[in-house]
Short mmCIF file of C-alpha atoms and ligand atoms in Angstrom, two decimals:
data_model
loop_
_atom_site.label_atom_id
_atom_site.label_comp_id
_atom_site.label_asym_id
_atom_site.label_seq_id
_atom_site.Cartn_x
_atom_site.Cartn_y
_atom_site.Cartn_z
CA UNK A 3 5.21 -38.96 -14.41
CA UNK A 4 3.89 -41.37 -11.76
CA UNK A 5 0.53 -40.48 -10.16
CA UNK A 6 0.10 -41.58 -6.56
CA UNK A 7 -3.51 -42.29 -5.52
CA UNK A 8 -5.10 -41.56 -2.13
CA UNK A 9 -8.57 -41.12 -0.77
CA UNK A 10 -7.73 -37.86 0.99
CA UNK A 11 -4.86 -35.43 0.35
CA UNK A 12 -4.13 -33.07 3.25
CA UNK A 13 -2.17 -29.87 2.51
CA UNK A 14 -0.10 -28.67 5.49
CA UNK A 15 1.15 -30.45 8.58
CA UNK A 16 0.18 -27.81 11.13
CA UNK A 17 -2.54 -28.47 13.82
CA UNK A 18 -5.25 -28.17 11.17
CA UNK A 19 -3.77 -30.70 8.76
CA UNK A 20 -2.65 -33.27 11.35
CA UNK A 21 -6.01 -33.29 13.30
CA UNK A 22 -7.97 -33.79 10.03
CA UNK A 23 -5.51 -36.46 8.75
CA UNK A 24 -5.71 -38.41 11.98
CA UNK A 25 -9.50 -38.60 12.15
CA UNK A 26 -9.91 -39.53 8.46
CA UNK A 27 -7.17 -42.18 8.80
CA UNK A 28 -8.83 -43.71 11.80
CA UNK A 29 -12.01 -44.16 9.66
CA UNK A 30 -10.03 -46.43 7.34
CA UNK A 31 -9.40 -44.14 4.40
CA UNK A 32 -5.96 -43.67 2.81
CA UNK A 33 -4.58 -40.27 3.69
CA UNK A 34 -1.39 -38.40 2.79
CA UNK A 35 -0.06 -35.06 4.09
CA UNK A 36 2.14 -32.84 1.92
CA UNK A 37 4.08 -30.16 3.82
CA UNK A 38 6.06 -27.35 2.18
CA UNK A 39 8.64 -27.03 4.99
CA UNK A 40 10.93 -29.35 6.96
CA UNK A 41 9.87 -29.77 10.55
CA UNK A 42 10.53 -28.44 13.22
CA UNK A 43 9.68 -25.05 11.68
CA UNK A 44 8.84 -21.79 13.43
CA UNK A 45 5.29 -20.53 13.42
CA UNK A 46 3.63 -18.04 15.79
CA UNK A 47 0.51 -18.98 17.80
CA UNK A 48 1.75 -20.35 21.10
CA UNK A 49 -1.13 -19.91 23.53
CA UNK A 50 -3.81 -22.59 23.15
CA UNK A 51 -7.38 -22.61 24.48
CA UNK A 52 -9.04 -25.44 26.46
CA UNK A 53 -11.62 -26.00 23.65
CA UNK A 54 -8.87 -27.37 21.33
CA UNK A 55 -8.25 -30.19 23.81
CA UNK A 56 -11.45 -31.87 22.58
CA UNK A 57 -10.15 -32.00 18.96
CA UNK A 58 -6.63 -33.06 20.08
CA UNK A 59 -8.21 -35.85 22.14
CA UNK A 60 -10.24 -37.17 19.27
CA UNK A 61 -7.19 -37.01 17.01
CA UNK A 62 -5.25 -39.11 19.61
CA UNK A 63 -2.62 -36.51 20.27
CA UNK A 64 -3.00 -35.66 23.98
CA UNK A 65 -0.77 -38.40 25.35
CA UNK A 66 2.14 -37.48 23.06
CA UNK A 67 1.73 -33.76 23.80
CA UNK A 68 1.51 -34.40 27.58
CA UNK A 69 4.78 -36.37 27.42
CA UNK A 70 6.60 -33.31 26.08
CA UNK A 71 6.03 -31.43 29.33
CA UNK A 72 4.83 -28.22 27.78
CA UNK A 73 3.79 -25.41 30.17
CA UNK A 74 0.29 -26.04 31.48
CA UNK A 75 -2.10 -23.15 31.04
CA UNK A 76 -4.95 -22.55 33.42
CA UNK A 77 -6.14 -19.08 32.48
CA UNK A 78 -5.41 -15.60 31.16
CA UNK A 79 -4.52 -12.47 33.08
CA UNK A 80 -5.28 -8.98 31.75
CA UNK A 81 -3.32 -6.06 33.07
CA UNK A 82 -3.82 -2.27 32.62
CA UNK A 83 -2.19 0.59 34.59
CA UNK A 84 -1.62 -1.62 37.64
CA UNK A 85 -5.22 -3.12 37.54
CA UNK A 86 -5.44 -6.88 37.12
CA UNK A 87 -8.23 -9.11 35.88
CA UNK A 88 -7.58 -12.82 36.14
CA UNK A 89 -9.67 -15.37 34.31
CA UNK A 90 -9.25 -19.03 35.43
CA UNK A 91 -10.70 -21.62 33.14
CA UNK A 92 -11.77 -23.76 36.15
CA UNK A 93 -14.30 -20.96 36.85
CA UNK A 94 -16.32 -21.01 33.70
CA UNK A 95 -19.95 -21.34 32.64
CA UNK A 96 -19.65 -24.10 30.00
CA UNK A 97 -18.68 -27.56 31.06
CA UNK A 98 -15.39 -28.51 29.50
CA UNK A 99 -11.64 -28.53 29.81
CA UNK A 100 -10.12 -26.12 32.32
CA UNK A 101 -6.52 -26.61 31.19
CA UNK A 102 -4.45 -26.50 28.08
CA UNK A 103 -0.80 -25.58 27.15
CA UNK A 104 1.52 -22.74 26.24
CA UNK A 105 3.73 -24.20 23.52
CA UNK A 106 6.72 -23.35 21.34
CA UNK A 107 4.92 -24.25 18.10
CA UNK A 108 7.96 -25.72 16.32
CA UNK A 109 8.05 -28.49 18.92
CA UNK A 110 4.29 -28.79 19.37
CA UNK A 111 3.56 -29.09 15.66
CA UNK A 112 6.38 -31.61 15.21
CA UNK A 113 4.84 -33.69 18.01
CA UNK A 114 1.47 -33.76 16.23
CA UNK A 115 3.06 -34.53 12.84
CA UNK A 116 5.28 -37.34 14.29
CA UNK A 117 2.27 -38.81 16.06
CA UNK A 118 0.08 -38.88 12.93
CA UNK A 119 2.97 -40.42 10.99
CA UNK A 120 3.22 -43.14 13.67
CA UNK A 121 -0.51 -43.77 13.19
CA UNK A 122 0.23 -44.65 9.55
CA UNK A 123 -0.32 -41.37 7.69
CA UNK A 124 2.68 -40.57 5.40
CA UNK A 125 3.91 -36.98 5.63
CA UNK A 126 5.93 -35.70 2.72
CA UNK A 127 8.06 -32.75 3.99
CA UNK A 128 9.57 -30.13 1.63
CA UNK A 129 6.80 -30.90 -0.82
CA UNK A 130 4.92 -27.90 -2.11
CA UNK A 131 1.56 -27.87 -3.81
CA UNK A 132 1.79 -25.79 -7.00
CA UNK A 133 -1.38 -26.75 -8.92
CA UNK A 134 -4.69 -28.58 -8.54
CA UNK A 135 -7.05 -29.66 -11.31
CA UNK A 136 -10.54 -30.81 -10.31
CA UNK A 137 -12.64 -33.16 -12.42
CA UNK A 138 -15.93 -33.13 -10.48
CA UNK A 139 -14.96 -33.96 -6.92
CA UNK A 140 -11.87 -35.94 -7.97
CA UNK A 141 -8.67 -34.02 -8.28
CA UNK A 142 -5.09 -34.21 -9.40
CA UNK A 143 -2.60 -32.15 -7.43
CA UNK A 144 0.83 -31.23 -8.68
CA UNK A 145 3.58 -31.05 -5.94
CA UNK A 146 7.24 -30.07 -6.19
CA UNK A 147 10.13 -31.22 -4.07
CA UNK A 148 12.95 -28.85 -2.98
CA UNK A 149 14.88 -29.57 -6.25
CA UNK A 150 11.75 -28.47 -8.22
CA UNK A 151 10.92 -32.01 -9.34
CA UNK A 152 7.18 -32.33 -9.95
CA UNK A 153 4.91 -35.29 -9.17
CA UNK A 154 1.20 -35.87 -9.09
CA UNK A 155 -1.31 -37.05 -6.46
CA UNK A 156 -4.86 -38.13 -7.43
CA UNK A 157 -7.34 -37.79 -4.58
CA UNK A 158 -11.07 -38.22 -3.91
CA UNK A 159 -11.05 -35.31 -1.54
CA UNK A 160 -8.61 -32.52 -0.51
CA UNK A 161 -8.41 -30.91 2.97
CA UNK A 162 -6.56 -27.68 2.66
CA UNK A 163 -4.83 -26.87 6.07
CA UNK A 164 -2.11 -24.77 4.44
CA UNK A 165 -2.42 -21.87 6.98
CA UNK A 166 -0.86 -18.67 5.76
CA UNK A 167 -0.04 -20.46 2.48
CA UNK A 168 -3.79 -20.30 1.54
CA UNK A 169 -3.29 -22.82 -1.29
CA UNK A 170 -6.86 -23.33 -2.64
CA UNK A 171 -8.07 -19.76 -2.07
CA UNK A 172 -5.03 -18.48 -3.99
CA UNK A 173 -5.21 -20.97 -6.77
CA UNK A 174 -8.96 -20.50 -7.29
CA UNK A 175 -9.14 -16.79 -6.34
CA UNK A 176 -11.48 -17.28 -3.40
CA UNK A 177 -9.76 -14.71 -1.10
CA UNK A 178 -11.67 -11.76 0.25
CA UNK A 179 -10.45 -8.85 2.41
CA UNK A 180 -11.20 -9.10 6.11
CA UNK A 181 -13.44 -6.50 7.75
CA UNK A 182 -10.84 -5.91 10.48
CA UNK A 183 -8.30 -3.13 10.09
CA UNK A 184 -4.63 -4.12 9.39
CA UNK A 185 -2.54 -4.79 12.52
CA UNK A 186 1.12 -5.43 13.13
CA UNK A 187 3.08 -7.53 15.67
CA UNK A 188 6.67 -7.26 16.73
CA UNK A 189 7.81 -10.23 18.85
CA UNK A 190 10.61 -12.44 20.10
CA UNK A 191 11.41 -15.36 22.38
CA UNK A 192 13.25 -14.20 25.47
CA UNK A 193 15.46 -15.89 28.08
CA UNK A 194 13.16 -14.97 30.94
CA UNK A 195 15.51 -15.22 34.01
CA UNK A 196 13.34 -12.91 36.17
CA UNK A 197 10.07 -14.67 35.55
CA UNK A 198 9.54 -15.99 39.03
CA UNK A 199 9.71 -12.52 40.57
CA UNK A 200 6.84 -11.21 38.57
CA UNK A 201 4.44 -13.71 37.12
CA UNK A 202 2.81 -17.02 37.47
CA UNK A 203 3.97 -19.14 34.49
CA UNK A 204 0.73 -21.13 34.33
CA UNK A 205 -1.27 -18.53 32.38
CA UNK A 206 -0.66 -16.00 29.75
CA UNK A 207 -0.60 -12.28 30.50
CA UNK A 208 -2.11 -9.64 28.17
CA UNK A 209 -0.98 -6.13 28.99
CA UNK A 210 -2.90 -3.11 27.72
CA UNK A 211 0.00 -0.78 26.73
CA UNK A 212 -1.95 2.12 25.14
CA UNK A 213 -5.47 2.28 23.62
CA UNK A 214 -5.47 -0.31 20.80
CA UNK A 215 -1.89 -1.54 21.59
CA UNK A 216 -1.35 -4.63 23.74
CA UNK A 217 1.35 -7.09 24.68
CA UNK A 218 1.36 -10.88 24.97
CA UNK A 219 3.57 -12.60 27.59
CA UNK A 220 3.53 -16.37 27.09
CA UNK A 221 5.90 -18.38 29.39
CA UNK A 222 7.07 -21.81 28.23
CA UNK A 223 8.23 -24.60 30.46
CA UNK A 224 11.82 -24.41 29.11
CA UNK A 225 12.40 -20.94 30.71
CA UNK A 226 11.79 -19.08 27.45
CA UNK A 227 8.99 -16.54 27.34
CA UNK A 228 7.36 -15.27 24.08
CA UNK A 229 6.79 -11.56 24.16
CA UNK A 230 4.98 -9.59 21.48
CA UNK A 231 3.58 -6.12 20.95
CA UNK A 232 0.47 -5.77 18.76
CA UNK A 233 -1.12 -2.57 17.43
CA UNK A 234 -2.02 -0.60 14.35
CA UNK A 235 0.98 -0.19 12.00
CA UNK A 236 1.04 3.57 12.62
CA UNK A 237 1.87 3.17 16.29
CA UNK A 238 5.11 1.36 15.49
CA UNK A 239 6.38 4.17 13.25
CA UNK A 240 7.74 6.16 16.21
CA UNK A 241 10.19 3.34 16.94
CA UNK A 242 13.28 3.32 14.74
CA UNK A 243 16.33 1.09 14.18
CA UNK A 244 16.58 -2.70 13.94
CA UNK A 245 13.72 -4.85 15.20
CA UNK A 246 15.82 -5.57 18.30
CA UNK A 247 16.24 -1.84 19.03
CA UNK A 248 12.57 -1.28 18.45
CA UNK A 249 11.49 -4.08 20.79
CA UNK A 250 13.91 -2.95 23.54
CA UNK A 251 12.48 0.61 23.26
CA UNK A 252 8.97 -0.71 23.52
CA UNK A 253 9.81 -2.80 26.56
CA UNK A 254 11.38 0.18 28.26
CA UNK A 255 8.20 2.16 27.64
CA UNK A 256 5.97 -0.38 29.43
CA UNK A 257 6.21 -0.11 33.24
CA UNK A 258 4.73 -3.56 33.80
CA UNK A 259 7.48 -5.23 31.80
CA UNK A 260 10.49 -2.89 31.86
CA UNK A 261 12.24 -4.36 34.90
CA UNK A 262 11.61 -8.01 34.09
CA UNK A 263 12.73 -7.82 30.40
CA UNK A 264 15.38 -5.14 30.69
CA UNK A 265 18.55 -6.30 28.84
CA UNK A 266 16.80 -9.67 28.31
CA UNK A 267 18.49 -12.05 25.77
CA UNK A 268 16.46 -12.61 22.66
CA UNK A 269 16.57 -16.16 21.30
CA UNK A 270 16.18 -14.87 17.70
CA UNK A 271 16.24 -11.42 16.03
CA UNK A 272 12.72 -10.03 16.81
CA UNK A 273 10.30 -10.61 13.97
CA UNK A 274 7.47 -8.65 12.44
CA UNK A 275 4.09 -9.89 11.07
CA UNK A 276 1.53 -7.63 9.53
CA UNK A 277 -2.00 -7.64 7.99
CA UNK A 278 -2.76 -11.23 8.86
CA UNK A 279 -6.55 -11.02 8.89
CA UNK A 280 -8.03 -12.76 5.83
CA UNK A 281 -11.11 -14.66 4.74
CA UNK A 282 -12.55 -16.50 1.82
CA UNK A 283 -15.89 -16.71 -0.02
CA UNK A 284 -16.58 -20.28 0.82
CA UNK A 285 -14.95 -22.76 3.12
CA UNK A 286 -15.76 -25.74 0.83
CA UNK A 287 -16.39 -26.84 -2.73
CA UNK A 288 -16.84 -29.91 -4.84
CA UNK A 289 -14.07 -32.26 -3.61
CA UNK A 290 -12.38 -29.90 -1.14
CA UNK A 291 -12.77 -28.26 2.27
CA UNK A 292 -10.65 -25.47 3.87
CA UNK A 293 -9.76 -25.81 7.55
CA UNK A 294 -7.73 -23.78 10.04
CA UNK A 295 -6.24 -20.49 9.18
CA UNK A 296 -7.14 -20.83 5.48
CA UNK A 297 -10.81 -20.29 6.45
CA UNK A 298 -10.59 -17.03 8.34
CA UNK A 299 -7.95 -15.71 10.76
CA UNK A 300 -9.04 -12.70 12.89
CA UNK A 301 -6.49 -11.53 15.45
CA UNK A 302 -4.15 -12.99 17.97
CA UNK A 303 -5.63 -11.24 21.07
CA UNK A 304 -7.82 -14.12 22.36
CA UNK A 305 -5.56 -16.98 21.12
CA UNK A 306 -8.37 -18.34 18.88
CA UNK A 307 -6.17 -19.50 15.98
CA UNK A 308 -5.16 -23.07 16.95
CA UNK A 309 -8.59 -23.72 18.45
CA UNK A 310 -10.42 -22.69 15.30
CA UNK A 311 -7.84 -24.68 13.30
CA UNK A 312 -8.27 -27.92 15.24
CA UNK A 313 -12.06 -27.61 15.74
CA UNK A 314 -12.68 -26.85 12.03
CA UNK A 315 -10.55 -29.88 11.05
CA UNK A 316 -12.28 -32.16 13.50
CA UNK A 317 -15.66 -31.15 12.08
CA UNK A 318 -14.48 -31.20 8.46
CA UNK A 319 -12.94 -34.63 8.84
CA UNK A 320 -16.28 -36.17 9.92
CA UNK A 321 -18.03 -34.53 6.99
CA UNK A 322 -15.33 -35.81 4.57
CA UNK A 323 -15.78 -39.31 6.00
CA UNK A 324 -19.55 -39.12 5.47
CA UNK A 325 -19.08 -37.78 1.92
CA UNK A 326 -16.66 -40.60 1.02
CA UNK A 327 -19.12 -43.10 2.46
CA UNK A 328 -21.71 -41.79 -0.07
CA UNK A 329 -23.82 -39.81 2.36
CA UNK A 330 -25.18 -36.38 1.37
CA UNK A 331 -23.64 -33.54 3.38
CA UNK A 332 -25.06 -30.06 3.58
CA UNK A 333 -21.73 -28.28 3.73
CA UNK A 334 -23.16 -24.85 4.11
CA UNK A 335 -25.28 -25.73 7.13
CA UNK A 336 -23.11 -28.40 8.70
CA UNK A 337 -19.73 -26.77 8.16
CA UNK A 338 -19.74 -23.15 7.01
CA UNK A 339 -22.52 -22.00 9.41
CA UNK A 340 -21.07 -23.91 12.31
CA UNK A 341 -17.60 -22.40 11.84
CA UNK A 342 -18.95 -18.89 11.32
CA UNK A 343 -20.82 -19.20 14.65
CA UNK A 344 -17.47 -19.55 16.34
CA UNK A 345 -15.53 -17.10 14.16
CA UNK A 346 -18.20 -14.43 14.55
CA UNK A 347 -18.31 -14.83 18.33
CA UNK A 348 -14.53 -14.32 18.47
CA UNK A 349 -14.88 -11.39 16.03
CA UNK A 350 -17.33 -9.59 18.37
CA UNK A 351 -14.85 -9.96 21.23
CA UNK A 352 -11.90 -8.82 19.07
CA UNK A 353 -13.78 -5.73 18.03
CA UNK A 354 -14.93 -5.08 21.64
CA UNK A 355 -11.30 -5.42 22.74
CA UNK A 356 -9.95 -2.81 20.31
CA UNK A 357 -12.85 -0.41 20.99
CA UNK A 358 -12.12 -0.53 24.69
CA UNK A 359 -15.46 -2.14 25.62
CA UNK A 360 -13.75 -5.12 27.15
CA UNK A 361 -11.40 -2.88 29.18
CA UNK A 362 -14.48 -1.37 30.84
CA UNK A 363 -15.69 -4.87 31.73
CA UNK A 364 -12.37 -6.51 32.68
CA UNK A 365 -11.11 -3.72 34.85
CA UNK A 366 -14.37 -2.85 36.63
CA UNK A 367 -14.40 -3.70 40.34
CA UNK A 368 -18.11 -4.41 39.89
CA UNK A 369 -17.88 -7.56 37.82
CA UNK A 370 -20.77 -9.90 38.36
CA UNK A 371 -19.28 -13.39 39.11
CA UNK A 372 -21.88 -15.20 36.99
CA UNK A 373 -21.26 -13.00 33.92
CA UNK A 374 -17.51 -13.35 34.47
CA UNK A 375 -17.90 -17.12 34.18
CA UNK A 376 -19.85 -16.73 30.91
CA UNK A 377 -17.08 -14.44 29.44
CA UNK A 378 -14.49 -16.87 30.76
CA UNK A 379 -16.02 -19.63 28.65
CA UNK A 380 -15.56 -17.57 25.49
CA UNK A 381 -11.95 -16.92 26.49
CA UNK A 382 -11.61 -20.73 26.93
CA UNK A 383 -12.83 -21.14 23.38
CA UNK A 384 -16.31 -22.48 24.12
CA UNK A 385 -17.82 -20.27 21.38
CA UNK A 386 -20.35 -22.82 20.20
CA UNK A 387 -22.27 -23.06 23.52
CA UNK A 388 -25.47 -21.22 22.65
CA UNK A 389 -26.71 -21.72 26.24
CA UNK A 390 -24.18 -19.01 27.14
CA UNK A 391 -25.84 -15.58 26.64
CA UNK A 392 -22.38 -14.12 26.07
CA UNK A 393 -22.04 -16.46 23.10
CA UNK A 394 -25.63 -16.36 21.87
CA UNK A 395 -25.90 -12.56 21.99
CA UNK A 396 -22.17 -11.91 21.22
CA UNK A 397 -22.97 -8.92 19.06
CA UNK A 398 -24.83 -6.93 21.74
CA UNK A 399 -24.25 -8.39 25.22
CA UNK A 400 -20.76 -6.86 25.77
CA UNK A 401 -21.86 -3.35 24.83
CA UNK A 402 -24.88 -3.58 27.07
CA UNK A 403 -22.78 -4.83 29.97
CA UNK A 404 -20.19 -2.12 29.53
CA UNK A 405 -22.85 0.58 29.41
CA UNK A 406 -24.42 -0.76 32.59
CA UNK A 407 -21.02 -0.76 34.35
CA UNK A 408 -20.35 2.79 33.21
CA UNK A 409 -23.81 4.00 34.42
CA UNK A 410 -23.42 2.21 37.74
CA UNK A 411 -19.96 3.75 38.29
CA UNK A 412 -21.32 7.20 37.35
CA UNK A 413 -24.18 6.86 39.81
CA UNK A 414 -21.72 5.63 42.46
CA UNK A 415 -19.65 8.80 42.08
CA UNK A 416 -22.73 11.10 42.45
C1 FAD B 515 0.97 -12.34 15.56
C2 FAD B 515 0.17 -13.60 15.72
C3 FAD B 515 0.03 -14.21 16.96
C4 FAD B 515 -0.71 -15.39 17.11
N1 FAD B 515 -0.90 -15.90 18.35
C5 FAD B 515 -1.72 -17.03 18.49
C6 FAD B 515 -1.89 -17.60 19.79
O1 FAD B 515 -1.32 -17.14 20.76
N2 FAD B 515 -2.68 -18.68 19.85
C7 FAD B 515 -3.33 -19.24 18.72
O2 FAD B 515 -4.00 -20.22 18.88
N3 FAD B 515 -3.11 -18.72 17.50
C8 FAD B 515 -2.30 -17.62 17.39
N4 FAD B 515 -2.07 -17.13 16.12
C9 FAD B 515 -2.74 -17.83 14.95
C10 FAD B 515 -1.89 -19.12 14.56
O3 FAD B 515 -0.67 -18.71 14.04
C11 FAD B 515 -2.69 -19.82 13.48
O4 FAD B 515 -4.03 -19.72 13.65
C12 FAD B 515 -2.34 -21.36 13.46
O5 FAD B 515 -1.01 -21.53 13.28
C13 FAD B 515 -3.19 -22.03 12.42
O6 FAD B 515 -2.80 -23.36 12.23
P1 FAD B 515 -2.96 -24.05 10.82
O7 FAD B 515 -2.70 -25.51 11.03
O8 FAD B 515 -4.20 -23.64 10.17
O9 FAD B 515 -1.80 -23.43 9.91
P2 FAD B 515 -0.19 -23.49 10.12
O10 FAD B 515 0.17 -23.76 11.50
O11 FAD B 515 0.30 -22.16 9.49
O12 FAD B 515 0.21 -24.71 9.19
C14 FAD B 515 0.03 -24.71 7.80
C15 FAD B 515 1.18 -25.48 7.12
O13 FAD B 515 0.91 -25.55 5.70
C16 FAD B 515 2.14 -25.54 5.03
N5 FAD B 515 1.96 -25.03 3.65
C17 FAD B 515 1.70 -23.74 3.27
N6 FAD B 515 1.68 -23.63 1.91
C18 FAD B 515 1.83 -24.93 1.45
C19 FAD B 515 1.92 -25.49 0.10
N7 FAD B 515 1.76 -24.72 -0.92
N8 FAD B 515 2.15 -26.83 0.01
C20 FAD B 515 2.28 -27.62 1.15
N9 FAD B 515 2.24 -27.11 2.37
C21 FAD B 515 2.02 -25.81 2.55
C22 FAD B 515 2.98 -24.54 5.87
O14 FAD B 515 4.37 -24.78 5.64
C23 FAD B 515 2.54 -24.89 7.32
O15 FAD B 515 3.41 -25.76 7.95
C24 FAD B 515 -1.33 -15.96 15.99
C25 FAD B 515 -1.20 -15.36 14.73
C26 FAD B 515 -0.46 -14.15 14.58
C27 FAD B 515 -0.36 -13.54 13.25
#
């Protein structure tokens, strides 16, 4: 069997894999991506955050993505019982991007993969990693094509961006359960003919349906809107029948959406995803690094997935380049701790969301404009800005703020 040789093997051609491959390729190393599926392929995760623009810029992808005319996104709107809280990224504490996109991922991911291929990185589609053997930091990876024919790739370093495939954690038993409870999503793409009557397309809408159950509404520029319900698996048990029947019943039960999406056409049979939160012991090892969803995926509510995927890949790519250049890298300090800073900030916000703490803050009519800007920066993905007290003190600041709002409202009523 022939063994192909590269400096860096990247597993997965999603945002994580392509951003990493582009940056390492630009540094002059030979890179190859192996991707299990044929693109375009469906994946969920359509609302991006401004912070990912920095990684997309360094990877050289922004021009190609802009040319596709995806829906521009300027903020996020939260809705509950007729109350509205709008966050506009232009009005944020941290200096940075105030715009990003809402994207059908099949098209977006294909754009990134085609662009990295044009830059000179070969992408082998329908090529699945089945085994990896490490010899120190060098490795030999076995891949299989769709006919099941194996071949081997020798690499000096592996970047695992295999997303839900979790290649290295599964092969080397690094997976650990997440500390978040299991959740379920039921979603579809809809032909959104009544959009203009109800919503601005240039932001996503998050509707609080019931305590712990929420809905995403993500309009695309092609007239399709992504619509998904998320909650604990128990909540969905009261809805019976096909996924289409269940989603139609859920839409009818939500006053904010029922008129707009009544009898709406679904582009595909509504789909279900469950128990997606996962994590691993370590995001790196001798000769490999995990990036994107393989590291830790929390929850869809604040659209953190693609941002964490691209930012982790951007950072990892630079550390891989330094390693290949013979420099010593402190992976724990320079990678794991950095990434956990961002992940843990989002984790505090996800937990505060499901507890209802963020409801208290978002829907108060006493929001302090300066604090709103600080929270807006987190919602824009600037979760590494330690000058922002709502990043630095993410574990306590939201609870303190909600308590203050509750007390002020109580006093106001007396
Ligand atoms: C319900 C839900 C809603 C979400 N909504 C959002 C959102 O609005 N915004 C957001 O940013 N994120 C969202 N996410 C998260 C988002 O889906 C992921 O974070 C994002 O896709 C991660 O990108 P990635 O590049 O790490 O992985 P992926 O995009 O999953 O790419 C990984 C690639 O690796 C390939 N692969 C897998 N196994 C192998 C193998 N053995 N060999 C070769 N290739 C392999 C796969 O085919 C795939 O193409 C959501 C997640 C869920 C569950």
